[in-house]
Amino acid sequence: MMDSLQKQTLNPNKHLKEQFVSNLDGSSILEIAALLTIVPLLVLVRYSIGLHDTIGKSVTSKKNDDEIVVSRNWKAYTYAISLDFIFIVFPMLLFFTVLSEWVYHGAVLLSLLLLVLTVTAKRSSSGLQRGQSVSFRASLSSYRVALMLITCLCILAVDFTIFPRMYAKTETYGTSLMDLGVGSFVLANAIVSRQARDVSSGDWISGLKATAPLLLLGFIRFVTTSGVDYQVHVTEYGQHWNFFFTLAAISILTSFVNIPAKYCGILGFAVLAGYETWLVSGLNTYLLSDERGTNIISKNKEGVYSILGYWGMYLLGVHLGYRLFFAKHSKIQSTTSSIARVFLVSVLLWIVTLLLDNYVERISRRTCNMPYVTWVLAQDLQALGIFMLSSYIPKSKLSSLEEAIDQNLLATFLLANVFTGMVNLAFDTIFASPLSSLLILTVYAFALSAIIGTIHFSGFRLKFW
């Protein structure tokens, strides 16, 4: 009788699914860099093709006071969202799955295609003269949206066999596409934080209040995954920890240790150097072992100790955001100069990453060690620099789908998590055929795009705090 009750579960293949994403070694740094080059190139190619700067909108003028009123045409907007899906989302999904062996070819071909489209396009006299702040905001929005799309596609695709195991999260040391996830979110938040913009963020009480929703989401995720017996990769964060708790911990530390952005680099380096010293002195042996005690910290050792690494990353991100984009000397630089500085910093960080990875300790997302931090910084600044090249594309602007996701980033992420859970509970993903897997993932990606697009078209903006 007890055996019968144990078999009655919403997720009968839980153990198999957990094994499917465990004990992986990742891919090479170069391959991940090529894959993360394809994503912004797809977006820039979409910009070069056009058909999104006026589509879906019609402008009318009232005769009484000449007030300009912008309204949307549903049919045209649907067409624009569909084009964005075809040129951005679907190719991303293909390169993450069935075209994974063509990553280097794809990066080269897309680069050549973008060059041809840009050169042959009719040059706009104002194409290179737009203000840096506007260009940066648009580029940063594209970067944040691309990060969200990558995350939403991968969290479901990883449960299917057509998603290469080398792109799934590594067990101990190594690099993979999904290893960049939480680090990239931390960095993206740091670069545009109030601290990086040198804006007062209030006292620590205000900071704690802002952290409450993250803690709530963390507890909700824990309760729901436990309630439906959902598969959990314990070595990712621990038994109870998750992504939201990490973000909340960083927010709490930042609230209590709130220093000017120009000093954040020094503090961030000190935190990372101290943490890395602790790791190589023996802490990494404990964190990467199967040893778990009975106390709450030991059960969640990966999530708890990696806070130091993510906090150091956040502080460095604040400093880089301030120095590259928000400091007074940055605001007077031309767009070309700003792009050059971003790529220069990225190259320096790549050099530091290779030195640390070869001579100090290999990159480890699980411990969030110093080489992991510099790798995320180097990779993300490289991607951001490519997005900033949109300044050279005449009449470029955010696509309709990018605008929709940018206005509803958290809603997109939460909806993707709900859909991922529903698909996993409804299908035996690890036994699905390649064709069925691709079909399910395509429907999932299109449904997510369509719903977020509909929310945006309706004029709603889902903000949770």
XYZ file of C-alpha atoms in Angstrom:
465
model
C 0.000 0.000 0.000
C 2.808 2.428 0.890
C 4.636 1.598 -2.335
C 1.469 2.398 -4.285
C 1.124 5.772 -2.590
C 4.778 6.623 -3.261
C 4.318 5.929 -6.953
C 1.367 8.302 -7.176
C 3.254 11.493 -7.875
C 2.855 14.375 -10.262
C 6.436 13.864 -11.397
C 7.170 10.103 -11.638
C 10.482 10.637 -13.503
C 11.822 13.185 -11.044
C 14.996 11.225 -10.278
C 15.760 10.612 -13.967
C 15.296 14.296 -14.774
C 17.624 15.285 -11.940
C 20.265 12.848 -13.190
C 19.815 14.236 -16.711
C 21.136 17.654 -15.615
C 23.777 16.396 -13.162
C 27.514 15.645 -13.386
C 28.114 17.781 -16.489
C 31.397 19.408 -17.563
C 30.167 22.196 -19.857
C 31.758 23.504 -23.024
C 34.764 25.625 -23.974
C 34.975 29.344 -23.203
C 35.407 30.031 -26.918
C 32.244 28.173 -27.933
C 30.134 29.946 -25.318
C 31.578 33.273 -26.482
C 30.635 32.437 -30.085
C 27.136 31.403 -29.037
C 26.685 34.615 -27.045
C 27.881 36.576 -30.089
C 25.111 35.091 -32.222
C 22.351 36.454 -29.976
C 23.131 40.191 -30.350
C 23.938 39.656 -34.030
C 20.425 38.261 -34.574
C 18.984 41.362 -32.927
C 21.134 43.707 -35.044
C 20.176 41.864 -38.233
C 16.536 42.367 -37.225
C 17.214 46.081 -36.840
C 18.881 46.182 -40.273
C 15.869 44.584 -41.934
C 13.588 47.214 -40.417
C 9.778 47.025 -40.625
C 9.432 47.696 -36.908
C 9.929 51.429 -36.376
C 6.463 52.421 -37.557
C 4.658 49.137 -37.964
C 1.859 48.531 -35.545
C 1.413 52.224 -34.774
C -0.667 54.913 -36.364
C -0.461 58.599 -35.501
C -3.529 60.809 -35.481
C -3.895 64.453 -34.589
C -6.785 66.120 -32.803
C -8.000 69.273 -34.552
C -8.758 71.197 -31.347
C -5.385 71.416 -29.670
C -3.147 69.584 -32.135
C -2.416 66.969 -29.499
C -0.598 64.003 -30.975
C -2.254 60.687 -30.211
C -0.480 57.397 -30.909
C -2.664 54.356 -31.322
C -1.827 50.774 -32.244
C -3.227 48.590 -34.966
C -3.669 45.038 -33.652
C -3.128 43.320 -37.012
C 0.053 45.283 -37.736
C 1.327 44.777 -34.193
C 0.749 41.016 -34.442
C 2.692 41.021 -37.698
C 5.568 42.892 -36.041
C 5.690 40.490 -33.063
C 5.635 37.536 -35.463
C 8.564 38.961 -37.423
C 10.497 39.468 -34.192
C 9.852 35.861 -33.252
C 10.939 34.594 -36.666
C 14.146 36.649 -36.847
C 15.221 36.636 -33.182
C 13.579 34.044 -30.933
C 13.263 31.059 -33.273
C 16.865 31.249 -34.594
C 18.075 31.496 -30.981
C 16.139 28.339 -30.151
C 17.633 26.546 -33.174
C 21.226 27.474 -32.275
C 20.621 26.343 -28.686
C 19.383 22.946 -29.884
C 19.517 21.373 -33.364
C 22.059 23.833 -34.825
C 24.454 23.725 -31.867
C 27.205 22.193 -34.029
C 27.007 25.216 -36.355
C 27.722 27.888 -33.747
C 31.017 29.115 -35.228
C 29.619 29.079 -38.757
C 26.539 30.942 -37.561
C 28.596 33.670 -35.866
C 30.677 34.237 -39.016
C 27.738 34.163 -41.436
C 25.618 36.503 -39.295
C 28.552 38.917 -38.993
C 28.962 38.983 -42.777
C 25.201 39.352 -43.303
C 25.039 42.243 -40.853
C 27.996 43.940 -42.550
C 26.366 43.624 -45.985
C 23.002 44.899 -44.745
C 24.604 47.859 -42.966
C 26.863 48.874 -45.861
C 24.130 48.603 -48.481
C 21.539 50.413 -46.397
C 20.956 54.084 -47.115
C 23.058 56.057 -44.647
C 21.213 58.433 -42.357
C 23.085 61.656 -41.636
C 22.148 61.386 -37.949
C 23.007 57.712 -37.709
C 26.283 58.338 -35.860
C 25.279 61.478 -34.021
C 22.691 60.308 -31.566
C 23.311 61.023 -27.881
C 25.266 58.435 -25.964
C 22.745 58.209 -23.140
C 19.917 57.317 -25.539
C 22.108 54.792 -27.354
C 23.206 53.216 -24.090
C 19.663 52.910 -22.743
C 18.469 51.235 -25.944
C 21.480 48.914 -26.032
C 21.102 48.020 -22.378
C 17.413 47.258 -22.908
C 18.318 44.943 -25.791
C 20.965 43.271 -23.622
C 18.551 42.729 -20.723
C 15.822 41.422 -23.049
C 18.276 39.045 -24.751
C 19.377 37.778 -21.347
C 15.756 37.145 -20.419
C 15.046 35.340 -23.705
C 18.106 33.114 -23.293
C 17.025 32.257 -19.760
C 13.411 31.538 -20.721
C 14.445 29.282 -23.612
C 17.093 27.383 -21.658
C 15.127 26.628 -18.483
C 12.755 24.457 -20.505
C 15.060 23.322 -23.329
C 17.521 21.809 -20.832
C 14.931 19.136 -19.967
C 14.896 17.844 -23.566
C 17.532 15.676 -25.231
C 17.938 18.088 -28.176
C 19.511 20.608 -25.800
C 23.256 19.786 -25.753
C 24.462 18.685 -22.323
C 27.504 20.926 -22.766
C 25.184 23.967 -22.501
C 23.597 22.803 -19.222
C 24.983 23.917 -15.850
C 28.287 22.378 -14.856
C 28.578 20.257 -11.720
C 31.857 21.604 -10.313
C 34.274 23.377 -12.647
C 33.849 24.518 -16.240
C 31.787 26.873 -18.380
C 28.425 26.492 -20.073
C 25.670 28.672 -21.469
C 23.424 28.203 -18.449
C 26.273 28.889 -16.030
C 26.071 32.540 -17.104
C 22.458 32.919 -16.005
C 22.427 34.116 -12.398
C 25.734 35.974 -12.783
C 24.432 37.894 -15.790
C 21.266 38.879 -13.918
C 23.348 40.171 -11.004
C 25.593 42.163 -13.343
C 22.683 43.582 -15.359
C 21.080 44.856 -12.148
C 24.366 46.313 -10.916
C 25.219 48.294 -14.050
C 21.974 50.304 -13.960
C 21.456 50.367 -10.197
C 20.795 53.617 -8.360
C 24.229 53.204 -6.841
C 25.883 53.050 -10.289
C 23.930 56.141 -11.364
C 25.149 57.911 -8.225
C 21.559 58.366 -7.021
C 20.695 58.139 -3.345
C 18.984 54.836 -2.563
C 17.682 55.848 0.862
C 18.436 54.209 4.194
C 18.824 50.508 4.950
C 15.194 50.221 6.022
C 14.054 51.185 2.518
C 16.487 48.637 1.142
C 15.043 45.891 3.298
C 11.506 46.769 2.203
C 12.584 46.496 -1.425
C 14.049 43.053 -0.669
C 10.797 41.647 0.741
C 9.272 40.723 -2.672
C 12.406 38.751 -3.590
C 12.207 36.795 -0.352
C 8.505 36.167 -0.979
C 9.201 34.877 -4.505
C 11.957 32.672 -3.131
C 9.626 31.087 -0.583
C 6.852 30.694 -3.164
C 9.232 28.889 -5.516
C 10.413 26.581 -2.734
C 6.880 25.735 -1.591
C 5.518 25.143 -5.096
C 8.427 22.968 -6.262
C 8.179 20.906 -3.086
C 4.400 20.668 -3.353
C 4.403 19.156 -6.847
C 7.550 17.068 -6.237
C 9.380 19.024 -8.951
C 12.939 18.023 -9.855
C 15.624 20.082 -8.092
C 19.342 19.977 -8.859
C 20.539 20.168 -5.241
C 24.169 21.021 -6.031
C 23.067 24.171 -7.865
C 22.126 26.162 -4.742
C 21.367 23.595 -2.028
C 18.221 21.913 -0.746
C 16.142 25.014 -0.017
C 18.010 27.915 -1.638
C 17.184 29.389 -5.041
C 17.901 32.277 -7.403
C 15.582 34.731 -5.628
C 17.271 34.214 -2.257
C 20.644 35.033 -3.822
C 19.303 38.304 -5.265
C 17.700 39.128 -1.898
C 20.962 38.493 -0.036
C 22.871 40.812 -2.360
C 20.216 43.498 -1.899
C 20.446 43.206 1.890
C 24.257 43.439 1.905
C 24.141 46.442 -0.420
C 21.625 48.182 1.850
C 23.833 47.811 4.919
C 27.137 48.558 3.129
C 26.071 51.448 0.923
C 29.156 53.278 -0.386
C 29.692 55.608 -3.379
C 30.053 53.875 -6.742
C 33.633 55.104 -7.226
C 34.718 53.047 -4.207
C 32.685 49.948 -5.031
C 35.449 48.582 -7.254
C 37.937 48.541 -4.386
C 35.492 46.890 -1.999
C 34.360 44.406 -4.627
C 37.931 43.379 -5.396
C 38.715 43.041 -1.678
C 35.642 40.808 -1.136
C 36.509 38.618 -4.124
C 40.199 38.376 -3.234
C 39.377 37.380 0.344
C 36.756 34.870 -0.778
C 39.067 33.358 -3.410
C 41.832 32.982 -0.818
C 39.383 31.176 1.448
C 38.302 28.909 -1.417
C 41.782 27.803 -2.460
C 42.700 27.326 1.205
C 40.176 24.504 1.456
C 36.658 25.917 1.335
C 36.207 24.770 -2.276
C 36.838 21.158 -1.218
C 33.942 21.392 1.219
C 31.590 23.240 -1.138
C 32.173 20.818 -4.024
C 31.876 17.687 -1.906
C 28.762 15.642 -1.158
C 29.100 16.453 2.531
C 25.984 18.024 4.063
C 25.294 18.424 7.753
C 21.956 18.779 9.497
C 22.000 22.572 9.932
C 20.372 24.913 7.417
C 23.659 26.460 6.251
C 25.256 23.103 5.484
C 22.164 21.957 3.584
C 22.392 25.091 1.425
C 26.161 25.572 1.431
C 26.434 26.442 -2.283
C 23.818 29.173 -2.091
C 25.003 30.619 1.218
C 28.760 30.801 0.577
C 28.451 31.904 -3.069
C 26.759 35.090 -1.817
C 30.262 36.498 -1.228
C 31.171 35.945 -4.863
C 27.948 37.409 -6.214
C 28.191 40.401 -3.899
C 31.726 41.054 -5.128
C 30.467 40.752 -8.700
C 27.651 43.202 -7.978
C 30.065 45.756 -6.514
C 32.378 45.503 -9.528
C 29.334 45.841 -11.807
C 28.280 49.013 -9.986
C 31.767 50.458 -10.405
C 31.955 49.552 -14.109
C 28.479 50.957 -14.771
C 29.467 54.206 -13.081
C 32.847 54.535 -14.807
C 31.745 53.458 -18.282
C 28.343 55.116 -18.544
C 27.304 57.426 -15.714
C 30.373 59.337 -14.483
C 30.678 62.941 -15.705
C 33.647 62.180 -17.920
C 31.682 59.327 -19.556
C 28.707 61.482 -20.520
C 30.761 63.728 -22.766
C 32.249 60.852 -24.763
C 31.009 60.035 -28.263
C 29.161 56.823 -28.982
C 32.208 55.438 -30.805
C 34.459 56.187 -27.848
C 32.008 54.610 -25.429
C 31.818 51.412 -27.487
C 35.613 51.264 -27.706
C 35.938 51.585 -23.933
C 33.431 48.784 -23.311
C 35.278 46.433 -25.667
C 38.644 47.417 -24.153
C 37.471 46.594 -20.631
C 36.000 43.330 -21.929
C 39.326 42.333 -23.512
C 41.213 43.110 -20.285
C 38.737 41.024 -18.304
C 39.111 38.150 -20.782
C 42.876 38.209 -20.198
C 42.397 38.232 -16.418
C 39.898 35.380 -16.692
C 42.287 33.169 -18.670
C 45.115 33.862 -16.218
C 42.954 33.076 -13.188
C 41.470 29.978 -14.816
C 44.911 28.597 -15.676
C 46.998 29.624 -12.692
C 44.673 30.164 -9.686
C 41.496 28.070 -9.893
C 39.267 26.878 -12.695
C 35.979 28.693 -13.303
C 33.210 27.454 -11.013
C 29.659 28.733 -11.116
C 28.795 26.550 -8.143
C 31.156 28.442 -5.807
C 31.056 31.749 -7.738
C 34.816 32.086 -7.474
C 36.869 34.972 -8.823
C 37.516 33.494 -12.316
C 33.765 32.919 -12.675
C 33.103 36.558 -11.786
C 35.629 37.927 -14.291
C 34.305 35.511 -16.956
C 30.744 36.787 -16.534
C 31.956 40.403 -16.610
C 34.034 39.817 -19.753
C 31.332 37.881 -21.592
C 28.487 40.256 -20.745
C 30.429 43.430 -21.549
C 31.360 41.866 -24.885
C 27.682 41.193 -25.624
C 26.701 44.692 -24.476
C 29.387 46.178 -26.741
C 27.936 44.323 -29.741
C 24.461 45.624 -28.908
C 25.899 49.150 -28.784
C 26.959 48.742 -32.427
C 23.303 49.402 -33.255
C 24.362 53.068 -33.332
C 25.853 52.326 -36.762
C 22.624 50.898 -38.125
C 20.379 53.571 -39.708
C 17.000 54.077 -38.011
C 17.578 51.272 -35.523
C 15.308 51.013 -32.504
C 13.933 48.371 -30.182
C 11.708 45.840 -31.898
C 8.114 45.406 -30.744
C 8.875 42.184 -28.877
C 11.872 43.779 -27.158
C 9.724 46.692 -26.007
C 7.110 44.292 -24.647
C 9.596 42.163 -22.685
C 11.580 45.194 -21.510
C 8.443 46.608 -19.899
C 7.597 43.272 -18.259
C 10.905 41.552 -17.455
C 9.875 39.929 -14.190
C 6.439 38.956 -15.547
C 8.167 37.259 -18.497
C 10.450 35.300 -16.187
C 7.639 34.206 -13.868
C 5.394 33.205 -16.769
C 8.245 31.202 -18.313
C 8.739 29.365 -15.010
C 5.027 28.528 -14.827
C 5.019 27.243 -18.425
C 8.199 25.237 -17.784
C 6.636 23.551 -14.785
C 3.431 22.777 -16.691
C 5.324 21.240 -19.620
C 7.484 19.113 -17.327
C 4.483 17.806 -15.442
C 2.526 17.142 -18.632
C 5.274 15.486 -20.727
C 8.134 13.058 -20.175
C 10.561 15.541 -21.667
C 13.617 13.282 -21.546
C 11.832 10.682 -23.687
C 10.436 13.091 -26.302
C 11.654 12.662 -29.886
C 13.768 15.434 -31.455
C 10.858 16.578 -33.653
C 8.373 16.583 -30.763
C 10.879 18.398 -28.558
C 11.459 21.132 -31.114
C 7.718 21.501 -31.697
C 6.968 21.811 -27.967
C 9.767 24.334 -27.452
C 8.634 26.385 -30.452
C 5.033 26.502 -29.232
C 6.250 27.429 -25.746
C 8.472 30.238 -27.046
C 5.764 31.612 -29.345
C 3.083 31.450 -26.641
C 5.375 33.321 -24.234
C 6.110 35.985 -26.879
C 2.449 36.310 -27.842
C 1.192 36.687 -24.266
C 3.804 39.261 -23.289
C 3.152 41.089 -26.574
C -0.581 41.122 -25.878
C 0.006 42.505 -22.383
C 2.166 45.269 -23.811
C -0.284 46.046 -26.641
C -3.055 46.429 -24.081
C -1.037 49.103 -22.304
C -0.358 47.113 -19.141
C 2.968 47.053 -17.361
C 3.235 44.284 -14.796
C 5.398 45.674 -12.013
C 5.523 43.753 -8.744
C 7.330 46.387 -6.654
